mmCIF file of C-alpha atoms and ligand atoms in Angstrom:
data_model
loop_
_atom_site.group_PDB
_atom_site.id
_atom_site.type_symbol
_atom_site.label_atom_id
_atom_site.label_comp_id
_atom_site.label_asym_id
_atom_site.label_seq_id
_atom_site.Cartn_x
_atom_site.Cartn_y
_atom_site.Cartn_z
ATOM 1 C CA UNK A 1 -0.567 0.329 0.134
ATOM 2 C CA UNK A 2 1.952 2.856 -1.357
ATOM 3 C CA UNK A 3 1.986 5.430 1.880
ATOM 4 C CA UNK A 4 2.084 9.223 0.993
ATOM 5 C CA UNK A 5 2.994 10.561 4.320
ATOM 6 C CA UNK A 6 6.809 10.590 4.270
ATOM 7 C CA UNK A 7 6.664 11.197 0.472
ATOM 8 C CA UNK A 8 4.005 14.695 0.638
ATOM 9 C CA UNK A 9 5.443 17.185 -1.666
ATOM 10 C CA UNK A 10 9.179 14.738 -2.380
ATOM 11 C CA UNK A 11 7.973 16.013 -6.711
ATOM 12 C CA UNK A 12 5.152 18.899 -6.006
ATOM 13 C CA UNK A 13 5.701 21.248 -9.540
ATOM 14 C CA UNK A 14 7.294 17.820 -11.324
ATOM 15 C CA UNK A 15 5.695 15.935 -14.639
ATOM 16 C CA UNK A 16 6.336 11.893 -14.858
ATOM 17 C CA UNK A 17 5.847 10.613 -17.977
ATOM 18 C CA UNK A 18 6.177 6.917 -17.839
ATOM 19 C CA UNK A 19 5.346 4.331 -19.967
ATOM 20 C CA UNK A 20 4.009 0.539 -19.339
ATOM 21 C CA UNK A 21 2.736 3.061 -15.974
ATOM 22 C CA UNK A 22 -1.211 0.564 -17.104
ATOM 23 C CA UNK A 23 0.446 -2.055 -14.278
ATOM 24 C CA UNK A 24 2.508 -3.997 -12.275
ATOM 25 C CA UNK A 25 6.626 -2.109 -11.244
ATOM 26 C CA UNK A 26 5.268 0.706 -13.011
ATOM 27 C CA UNK A 27 2.107 1.672 -12.031
ATOM 28 C CA UNK A 28 2.815 1.808 -8.436
ATOM 29 C CA UNK A 29 6.033 3.938 -9.631
ATOM 30 C CA UNK A 30 3.243 6.645 -11.317
ATOM 31 C CA UNK A 31 1.353 5.585 -8.134
ATOM 32 C CA UNK A 32 4.743 6.597 -5.580
ATOM 33 C CA UNK A 33 5.463 9.593 -8.054
ATOM 34 C CA UNK A 34 2.219 10.673 -7.823
ATOM 35 C CA UNK A 35 2.053 10.055 -3.447
ATOM 36 C CA UNK A 36 5.185 12.559 -3.824
ATOM 37 C CA UNK A 37 3.308 15.024 -5.730
ATOM 38 C CA UNK A 38 4.068 14.920 -9.302
ATOM 39 C CA UNK A 39 1.826 15.222 -12.181
ATOM 40 C CA UNK A 40 1.228 11.673 -13.576
ATOM 41 C CA UNK A 41 0.979 10.948 -17.226
ATOM 42 C CA UNK A 42 1.037 7.512 -18.089
ATOM 43 C CA UNK A 43 0.801 5.460 -21.515
ATOM 44 C CA UNK A 44 0.624 2.104 -22.688
ATOM 45 C CA UNK A 45 -1.251 0.308 -25.705
ATOM 46 C CA UNK A 46 -4.570 -0.643 -24.519
ATOM 47 C CA UNK A 47 -6.624 2.881 -23.031
ATOM 48 C CA UNK A 48 -9.184 0.901 -20.863
ATOM 49 C CA UNK A 49 -6.456 0.354 -18.809
ATOM 50 C CA UNK A 50 -4.823 3.136 -18.499
ATOM 51 C CA UNK A 51 -8.663 4.369 -18.081
ATOM 52 C CA UNK A 52 -8.501 2.003 -15.251
ATOM 53 C CA UNK A 53 -4.791 2.339 -13.944
ATOM 54 C CA UNK A 54 -6.286 6.781 -13.940
ATOM 55 C CA UNK A 55 -8.426 6.402 -11.614
ATOM 56 C CA UNK A 56 -6.054 4.959 -9.133
ATOM 57 C CA UNK A 57 -3.852 7.362 -9.351
ATOM 58 C CA UNK A 58 -6.045 10.408 -8.919
ATOM 59 C CA UNK A 59 -6.714 9.141 -6.236
ATOM 60 C CA UNK A 60 -4.000 11.078 -4.650
ATOM 61 C CA UNK A 61 -5.360 13.793 -5.721
ATOM 62 C CA UNK A 62 -3.189 14.652 -8.350
ATOM 63 C CA UNK A 63 -3.901 15.622 -12.183
ATOM 64 C CA UNK A 64 -3.392 12.128 -14.220
ATOM 65 C CA UNK A 65 -3.093 12.161 -18.108
ATOM 66 C CA UNK A 66 -3.763 8.856 -19.667
ATOM 67 C CA UNK A 67 -2.318 8.130 -23.285
ATOM 68 C CA UNK A 68 -2.852 4.899 -25.433
ATOM 69 C CA UNK A 69 0.568 4.498 -27.866
ATOM 70 C CA UNK A 70 2.990 1.664 -28.817
ATOM 71 C CA UNK A 71 6.950 2.302 -27.829
ATOM 72 C CA UNK A 72 7.982 0.649 -30.691
ATOM 73 C CA UNK A 73 6.464 3.509 -32.598
ATOM 74 C CA UNK A 74 8.547 6.761 -32.317
ATOM 75 C CA UNK A 75 5.748 9.180 -33.633
ATOM 76 C CA UNK A 76 3.086 7.884 -32.127
ATOM 77 C CA UNK A 77 5.822 8.672 -28.699
ATOM 78 C CA UNK A 78 6.408 12.059 -29.594
ATOM 79 C CA UNK A 79 2.912 12.615 -30.633
ATOM 80 C CA UNK A 80 2.241 11.690 -26.803
ATOM 81 C CA UNK A 81 4.659 13.393 -24.988
ATOM 82 C CA UNK A 82 3.160 16.777 -27.219
ATOM 83 C CA UNK A 83 -0.144 15.750 -25.581
ATOM 84 C CA UNK A 84 1.417 15.492 -22.179
ATOM 85 C CA UNK A 85 3.368 18.991 -22.415
ATOM 86 C CA UNK A 86 -0.577 20.171 -22.822
ATOM 87 C CA UNK A 87 -2.295 18.435 -20.400
ATOM 88 C CA UNK A 88 -0.019 18.456 -17.575
ATOM 89 C CA UNK A 89 3.135 20.665 -18.779
ATOM 90 C CA UNK A 90 5.984 19.828 -20.008
ATOM 91 C CA UNK A 91 7.451 16.820 -18.777
ATOM 92 C CA UNK A 92 10.246 16.237 -15.463
ATOM 93 C CA UNK A 93 10.952 12.966 -15.374
ATOM 94 C CA UNK A 94 10.600 10.411 -18.456
ATOM 95 C CA UNK A 95 10.100 6.415 -17.169
ATOM 96 C CA UNK A 96 10.805 3.614 -19.635
ATOM 97 C CA UNK A 97 9.361 1.383 -17.935
ATOM 98 C CA UNK A 98 7.039 -0.873 -20.369
ATOM 99 C CA UNK A 99 9.167 -4.503 -21.103
ATOM 100 C CA UNK A 100 8.057 -7.561 -22.583
ATOM 101 C CA UNK A 101 8.986 -10.997 -21.800
ATOM 102 C CA UNK A 102 8.176 -15.027 -21.921
ATOM 103 C CA UNK A 103 10.821 -17.726 -21.183
ATOM 104 C CA UNK A 104 12.038 -19.328 -24.671
ATOM 105 C CA UNK A 105 16.045 -20.963 -25.637
ATOM 106 C CA UNK A 106 17.370 -19.637 -28.595
ATOM 107 C CA UNK A 107 16.826 -23.045 -30.376
ATOM 108 C CA UNK A 108 12.790 -22.644 -29.734
ATOM 109 C CA UNK A 109 13.203 -18.910 -31.074
ATOM 110 C CA UNK A 110 11.650 -17.410 -34.087
ATOM 111 C CA UNK A 111 13.309 -13.686 -35.805
ATOM 112 C CA UNK A 112 9.888 -12.164 -34.597
ATOM 113 C CA UNK A 113 10.080 -13.574 -30.987
ATOM 114 C CA UNK A 114 13.265 -12.289 -30.993
ATOM 115 C CA UNK A 115 12.894 -9.059 -32.464
ATOM 116 C CA UNK A 116 10.267 -7.504 -30.275
ATOM 117 C CA UNK A 117 11.439 -8.245 -27.006
ATOM 118 C CA UNK A 118 14.127 -6.218 -28.418
ATOM 119 C CA UNK A 119 11.640 -3.965 -30.128
ATOM 120 C CA UNK A 120 9.210 -3.064 -26.716
ATOM 121 C CA UNK A 121 12.711 -3.200 -24.295
ATOM 122 C CA UNK A 122 15.183 -1.211 -26.410
ATOM 123 C CA UNK A 123 14.053 0.542 -28.563
ATOM 124 C CA UNK A 124 10.947 1.323 -26.744
ATOM 125 C CA UNK A 125 13.177 2.993 -24.717
ATOM 126 C CA UNK A 126 15.443 5.023 -27.215
ATOM 127 C CA UNK A 127 11.972 6.120 -28.019
ATOM 128 C CA UNK A 128 11.144 7.397 -25.146
ATOM 129 C CA UNK A 129 13.668 8.828 -24.883
ATOM 130 C CA UNK A 130 13.924 10.694 -28.089
ATOM 131 C CA UNK A 131 10.292 11.785 -27.473
ATOM 132 C CA UNK A 132 11.195 13.132 -23.847
ATOM 133 C CA UNK A 133 14.597 15.002 -24.729
ATOM 134 C CA UNK A 134 13.523 18.335 -25.666
ATOM 135 C CA UNK A 135 10.936 18.543 -22.537
ATOM 136 C CA UNK A 136 13.572 16.924 -20.154
ATOM 137 C CA UNK A 137 16.180 19.534 -22.197
ATOM 138 C CA UNK A 138 13.787 22.370 -20.695
ATOM 139 C CA UNK A 139 12.668 21.098 -17.170
ATOM 140 C CA UNK A 140 16.831 19.477 -16.856
ATOM 141 C CA UNK A 141 14.658 16.787 -15.800
ATOM 142 C CA UNK A 142 15.328 12.952 -15.309
ATOM 143 C CA UNK A 143 15.000 10.446 -17.607
ATOM 144 C CA UNK A 144 14.753 6.808 -15.373
ATOM 145 C CA UNK A 145 14.739 2.897 -17.384
ATOM 146 C CA UNK A 146 13.575 -0.197 -15.558
ATOM 147 C CA UNK A 147 16.156 -2.543 -16.508
ATOM 148 C CA UNK A 148 16.739 -5.690 -14.878
ATOM 149 C CA UNK A 149 18.842 -8.669 -13.267
ATOM 150 C CA UNK A 150 19.072 -10.194 -16.752
ATOM 151 C CA UNK A 151 21.362 -6.875 -18.104
ATOM 152 C CA UNK A 152 24.162 -7.493 -15.819
ATOM 153 C CA UNK A 153 24.608 -11.716 -16.200
ATOM 154 C CA UNK A 154 23.390 -14.128 -19.151
ATOM 155 C CA UNK A 155 20.539 -15.549 -17.966
ATOM 156 C CA UNK A 156 19.044 -19.052 -19.676
ATOM 157 C CA UNK A 157 15.808 -18.621 -22.163
ATOM 158 C CA UNK A 158 16.185 -15.159 -21.489
ATOM 159 C CA UNK A 159 18.559 -14.233 -24.524
ATOM 160 C CA UNK A 160 16.215 -11.717 -25.709
ATOM 161 C CA UNK A 161 15.733 -9.833 -22.767
ATOM 162 C CA UNK A 162 19.372 -10.227 -22.054
ATOM 163 C CA UNK A 163 20.297 -8.440 -24.978
ATOM 164 C CA UNK A 164 17.556 -5.815 -25.157
ATOM 165 C CA UNK A 165 18.114 -5.310 -21.128
ATOM 166 C CA UNK A 166 22.237 -4.718 -21.356
ATOM 167 C CA UNK A 167 21.441 -2.688 -24.620
ATOM 168 C CA UNK A 168 19.003 -0.467 -22.442
ATOM 169 C CA UNK A 169 21.816 0.352 -19.732
ATOM 170 C CA UNK A 170 24.672 0.671 -21.902
ATOM 171 C CA UNK A 171 22.442 3.233 -24.310
ATOM 172 C CA UNK A 172 21.413 4.700 -20.978
ATOM 173 C CA UNK A 173 24.651 5.307 -19.753
ATOM 174 C CA UNK A 174 25.749 7.083 -23.557
ATOM 175 C CA UNK A 175 22.586 9.697 -22.666
ATOM 176 C CA UNK A 176 23.968 10.650 -19.530
ATOM 177 C CA UNK A 177 27.394 11.709 -21.248
ATOM 178 C CA UNK A 178 25.819 13.177 -23.934
ATOM 179 C CA UNK A 179 23.204 14.847 -22.218
ATOM 180 C CA UNK A 180 24.473 16.097 -18.582
ATOM 181 C CA UNK A 181 25.997 19.278 -19.685
ATOM 182 C CA UNK A 182 21.919 19.977 -20.869
ATOM 183 C CA UNK A 183 20.980 18.642 -16.880
ATOM 184 C CA UNK A 184 19.415 15.898 -17.821
ATOM 185 C CA UNK A 185 20.309 12.767 -15.519
ATOM 186 C CA UNK A 186 20.435 9.352 -16.572
ATOM 187 C CA UNK A 187 19.327 6.464 -14.566
ATOM 188 C CA UNK A 188 18.314 2.768 -14.390
ATOM 189 C CA UNK A 189 16.782 0.465 -12.015
ATOM 190 C CA UNK A 190 17.294 -3.301 -11.453
ATOM 191 C CA UNK A 191 14.068 -4.472 -9.772
ATOM 192 C CA UNK A 192 14.228 -7.678 -8.757
ATOM 193 C CA UNK A 193 11.847 -10.526 -8.115
ATOM 194 C CA UNK A 194 8.684 -8.097 -7.410
ATOM 195 C CA UNK A 195 5.338 -9.719 -5.778
ATOM 196 C CA UNK A 196 2.064 -9.631 -7.993
ATOM 197 C CA UNK A 197 3.691 -8.723 -11.375
ATOM 198 C CA UNK A 198 3.305 -9.974 -14.794
ATOM 199 C CA UNK A 199 6.903 -10.310 -14.435
ATOM 200 C CA UNK A 200 7.078 -12.870 -11.416
ATOM 201 C CA UNK A 201 3.813 -14.807 -13.986
ATOM 202 C CA UNK A 202 6.153 -15.698 -16.643
ATOM 203 C CA UNK A 203 9.377 -16.569 -15.103
ATOM 204 C CA UNK A 204 8.490 -18.610 -11.815
ATOM 205 C CA UNK A 205 6.080 -21.848 -11.372
ATOM 206 C CA UNK A 206 4.744 -22.296 -7.609
ATOM 207 C CA UNK A 207 7.592 -25.117 -7.684
ATOM 208 C CA UNK A 208 10.688 -22.339 -8.580
ATOM 209 C CA UNK A 209 8.845 -19.574 -6.182
ATOM 210 C CA UNK A 210 10.981 -20.974 -3.217
ATOM 211 C CA UNK A 211 14.028 -21.593 -5.091
ATOM 212 C CA UNK A 212 14.132 -18.143 -6.038
ATOM 213 C CA UNK A 213 12.863 -16.406 -2.910
ATOM 214 C CA UNK A 214 15.591 -18.550 -1.177
ATOM 215 C CA UNK A 215 18.452 -17.066 -3.356
ATOM 216 C CA UNK A 216 17.341 -14.296 -2.124
ATOM 217 C CA UNK A 217 19.687 -12.793 0.118
ATOM 218 C CA UNK A 218 16.743 -10.371 1.995
ATOM 219 C CA UNK A 219 14.438 -13.875 1.712
ATOM 220 C CA UNK A 220 11.730 -11.984 0.293
ATOM 221 C CA UNK A 221 9.806 -10.821 -2.997
ATOM 222 C CA UNK A 222 10.120 -6.902 -3.332
ATOM 223 C CA UNK A 223 6.986 -4.994 -3.863
ATOM 224 C CA UNK A 224 5.698 -2.705 -6.453
ATOM 225 C CA UNK A 225 6.289 0.090 -3.632
ATOM 226 C CA UNK A 226 9.931 -0.852 -3.118
ATOM 227 C CA UNK A 227 10.567 -0.271 -6.848
ATOM 228 C CA UNK A 228 8.489 2.916 -6.111
ATOM 229 C CA UNK A 229 9.857 4.305 -3.570
ATOM 230 C CA UNK A 230 14.001 4.384 -5.572
ATOM 231 C CA UNK A 231 12.451 5.862 -8.884
ATOM 232 C CA UNK A 232 10.985 8.945 -6.406
ATOM 233 C CA UNK A 233 14.454 9.139 -4.881
ATOM 234 C CA UNK A 234 16.309 8.892 -8.238
ATOM 235 C CA UNK A 235 13.683 11.422 -9.981
ATOM 236 C CA UNK A 236 13.957 14.188 -6.799
ATOM 237 C CA UNK A 237 17.073 16.842 -6.364
ATOM 238 C CA UNK A 238 17.647 14.311 -3.856
ATOM 239 C CA UNK A 239 19.884 12.401 -6.420
ATOM 240 C CA UNK A 240 20.644 15.242 -8.304
ATOM 241 C CA UNK A 241 24.562 14.474 -8.920
ATOM 242 C CA UNK A 242 23.338 10.781 -9.539
ATOM 243 C CA UNK A 243 23.937 10.318 -12.872
ATOM 244 C CA UNK A 244 24.734 6.733 -15.010
ATOM 245 C CA UNK A 245 23.848 5.063 -12.666
ATOM 246 C CA UNK A 246 22.282 1.058 -13.007
ATOM 247 C CA UNK A 247 20.744 0.392 -9.149
ATOM 248 C CA UNK A 248 19.657 -2.993 -7.730
ATOM 249 C CA UNK A 249 16.551 -2.991 -5.642
ATOM 250 C CA UNK A 250 16.597 -6.260 -5.401
ATOM 251 C CA UNK A 251 17.355 -8.043 -1.377
ATOM 252 C CA UNK A 252 20.768 -8.433 -3.555
ATOM 253 C CA UNK A 253 19.910 -11.454 -5.490
ATOM 254 C CA UNK A 254 22.229 -9.549 -8.221
ATOM 255 C CA UNK A 255 24.599 -10.350 -6.506
ATOM 256 C CA UNK A 256 24.324 -14.153 -6.425
ATOM 257 C CA UNK A 257 24.456 -14.340 -10.378
ATOM 258 C CA UNK A 258 22.021 -16.009 -12.328
ATOM 259 C CA UNK A 259 22.704 -19.859 -11.071
ATOM 260 C CA UNK A 260 19.542 -20.077 -9.053
ATOM 261 C CA UNK A 261 18.063 -18.497 -12.707
ATOM 262 C CA UNK A 262 19.501 -21.160 -14.976
ATOM 263 C CA UNK A 263 18.555 -24.301 -13.091
ATOM 264 C CA UNK A 264 15.021 -22.383 -12.155
ATOM 265 C CA UNK A 265 14.580 -22.329 -16.315
ATOM 266 C CA UNK A 266 15.585 -26.004 -16.692
ATOM 267 C CA UNK A 267 13.105 -27.411 -14.562
ATOM 268 C CA UNK A 268 10.347 -23.775 -15.838
ATOM 269 C CA UNK A 269 11.280 -25.650 -19.226
ATOM 270 C CA UNK A 270 11.057 -29.472 -18.233
ATOM 271 C CA UNK A 271 7.370 -28.825 -16.696
ATOM 272 C CA UNK A 272 5.787 -27.164 -20.110
ATOM 273 C CA UNK A 273 7.298 -30.702 -21.869
ATOM 274 C CA UNK A 274 5.488 -32.960 -19.556
ATOM 275 C CA UNK A 275 2.404 -30.858 -19.811
HETATM 276 C C1 HXC B 301 8.498 -18.016 -27.870
HETATM 277 C C2 HXC B 301 7.230 -16.521 -27.971
HETATM 278 C C3 HXC B 301 6.064 -16.738 -26.993
HETATM 279 C C4 HXC B 301 6.449 -17.486 -26.046
HETATM 280 C C5 HXC B 301 5.623 -14.542 -27.766
HETATM 281 N N1 HXC B 301 6.002 -15.414 -28.793
HETATM 282 N N2 HXC B 301 5.682 -15.225 -26.812
HETATM 283 N N3 HXC B 301 7.628 -17.529 -28.655
HETATM 284 N N4 HXC B 301 7.478 -18.521 -26.267
HETATM 285 N N5 HXC B 301 5.548 -17.460 -25.540
HETATM 286 C C6 HXC B 301 6.971 -14.534 -30.521
HETATM 287 C C7 HXC B 301 5.257 -15.304 -31.362
HETATM 288 O O1 HXC B 301 5.377 -16.634 -31.146
HETATM 289 C C8 HXC B 301 5.777 -14.055 -32.216
HETATM 290 O O2 HXC B 301 6.978 -14.740 -32.619
HETATM 291 C C9 HXC B 301 6.708 -12.483 -31.820
HETATM 292 O O3 HXC B 301 7.060 -13.522 -30.092
HETATM 293 C C10 HXC B 301 5.876 -11.944 -31.340
HETATM 294 O O4 HXC B 301 4.137 -12.137 -30.526
HETATM 295 P P1 HXC B 301 3.146 -11.188 -30.246
HETATM 296 O O5 HXC B 301 2.139 -12.469 -29.430
HETATM 297 O O6 HXC B 301 2.319 -11.043 -31.911
HETATM 298 O O7 HXC B 301 3.216 -9.591 -29.762
HETATM 299 P P2 HXC B 301 3.622 -9.165 -29.170
HETATM 300 O O8 HXC B 301 1.582 -9.420 -29.066
HETATM 301 O O9 HXC B 301 3.262 -7.371 -29.605
HETATM 302 O O10 HXC B 301 3.047 -9.413 -27.224
HETATM 303 C C11 HXC B 301 4.708 -9.000 -27.384
HETATM 304 C C12 HXC B 301 5.498 -10.239 -25.778
HETATM 305 C C13 HXC B 301 3.873 -10.129 -24.695
HETATM 306 C C14 HXC B 301 6.591 -10.355 -25.641
HETATM 307 C C15 HXC B 301 5.212 -11.670 -26.887
HETATM 308 O O11 HXC B 301 3.569 -11.212 -24.070
HETATM 309 C C16 HXC B 301 4.071 -9.129 -24.136
HETATM 310 O O12 HXC B 301 3.027 -8.274 -24.448
HETATM 311 N N6 HXC B 301 4.168 -8.956 -22.909
HETATM 312 C C17 HXC B 301 3.881 -7.827 -22.177
HETATM 313 C C18 HXC B 301 3.638 -7.616 -20.973
HETATM 314 C C19 HXC B 301 4.993 -9.140 -20.289
HETATM 315 O O13 HXC B 301 5.442 -9.786 -20.862
HETATM 316 N N7 HXC B 301 4.879 -8.397 -19.142
HETATM 317 C C20 HXC B 301 6.531 -8.580 -19.108
HETATM 318 C C21 HXC B 301 8.033 -8.111 -18.634
HETATM 319 S S1 HXC B 301 8.828 -9.479 -17.101
HETATM 320 P P3 HXC B 301 6.136 -14.961 -34.604
HETATM 321 O O14 HXC B 301 7.493 -15.817 -35.151
HETATM 322 O O15 HXC B 301 5.430 -16.148 -33.675
HETATM 323 O O16 HXC B 301 4.908 -14.379 -35.804
HETATM 324 C C22 HXC B 301 10.603 -8.452 -17.900
HETATM 325 C C23 HXC B 301 11.685 -7.603 -16.815
HETATM 326 C C24 HXC B 301 12.528 -9.027 -16.578
HETATM 327 O O17 HXC B 301 10.408 -8.096 -18.747
HETATM 328 C C25 HXC B 301 13.055 -9.080 -15.033
HETATM 329 C C26 HXC B 301 12.896 -10.301 -14.083
HETATM 330 C C27 HXC B 301 12.648 -10.348 -12.912
#
C-alpha cells in the first residue's frame, strides 16, 4: 500500500511520464510519484487499461493524463509527449518502463520472437528517450530506465531480454554523458523479483518460486513500492548528483549471479514439456 505521508511534496511541481504505467511495477512507480505530488502521464497500448489505472492514481489528489501509444512507434511517442505537455505541462521525469518477456531457449525462438522483445524493451527505451528529450532539456529533468538483472548476467531462456536490457543500460549511460551537460540525469533501476507482477507470472512456477526467494539475501519478494520509492528518490532533487547509475533494488539477488535462475529455468522448461 503506497504511503503518501513521508513522500508528501517530494516531487511537487514535477510532471512524470511513465511508459507501461497501466500495471505492475510501472503503475507502482506512478502511484509513488503521485504520492510525492507529481502530475502523472501514464502511457501504454490499451486505453481502457490506462483509464482504470488513472483512477487509482487520481486517489492521490494529482492530475493524471492517460495516453495510448506503443513504445515501438517513435511518431506515436512524440505525439504522446506533446499531448502530455499540453495537458499537464512540460515533462520533468520520464520513465522508460514498458517491457515484454517470455521464457524460451534460442533454439526454439523465432526471429520475430527475439525482435519483438528487442523492439519493446530496447527500441522502446530509445523512442521514449528521443521523444522526451525536448521537454527534459527545458525542465533539466530526469530520465529513468527500468532494466533487469538480465542486463548484468546471462540468463538461460532469456537471450532476448539479456540482449535488450544490456542495451538499455548502455544506452542510458551514453545518454548520461551526452545529455548531462544540458542538465538531464539518466539512471536505471534493476528490480528484483516483485510480488504480483506479470514478470513473476511469466518467469516462475509454484515449484521454482521458493528457490528464487531462497536465492534473495533479503529472503523475500520485493513489492512495487520498493521500486516506486527508489524511482521517486532517483528522480528527485535528493539525487541531483547521481547520473549514469544502474541501481539494483532486489534485496541483493544480483550478487549471486544467475545460477539459481538457470537451474529454475530448466525446471520451468521440463514442466512445460511434461504437460
Ligand atoms: C516463444 C513467443 C512466446 C513464447 C510470444 N512469442 N510469446 N515465442 N515463447 N512464450 C513470439 C510469438 O510467437 C511471435 O513470433 C512474437 O513472439 C511476437 O508475439 P506477439 O504475441 O505477436 O507479440 P505482442 O502482442 O507484441 O506481445 C509481445 C510479447 C508479450 C512480449 C510477446 O508477451 C507481451 O506483450 N508482453 C507484455 C507484458 C510482459 O511481458 N510483461 C513482463 C515483463 S517482465 P512469431 O514468429 O510467431 O510471429 C520483464 C522483466 C524481466 O521484462 C525480469 C524479471 C525479473
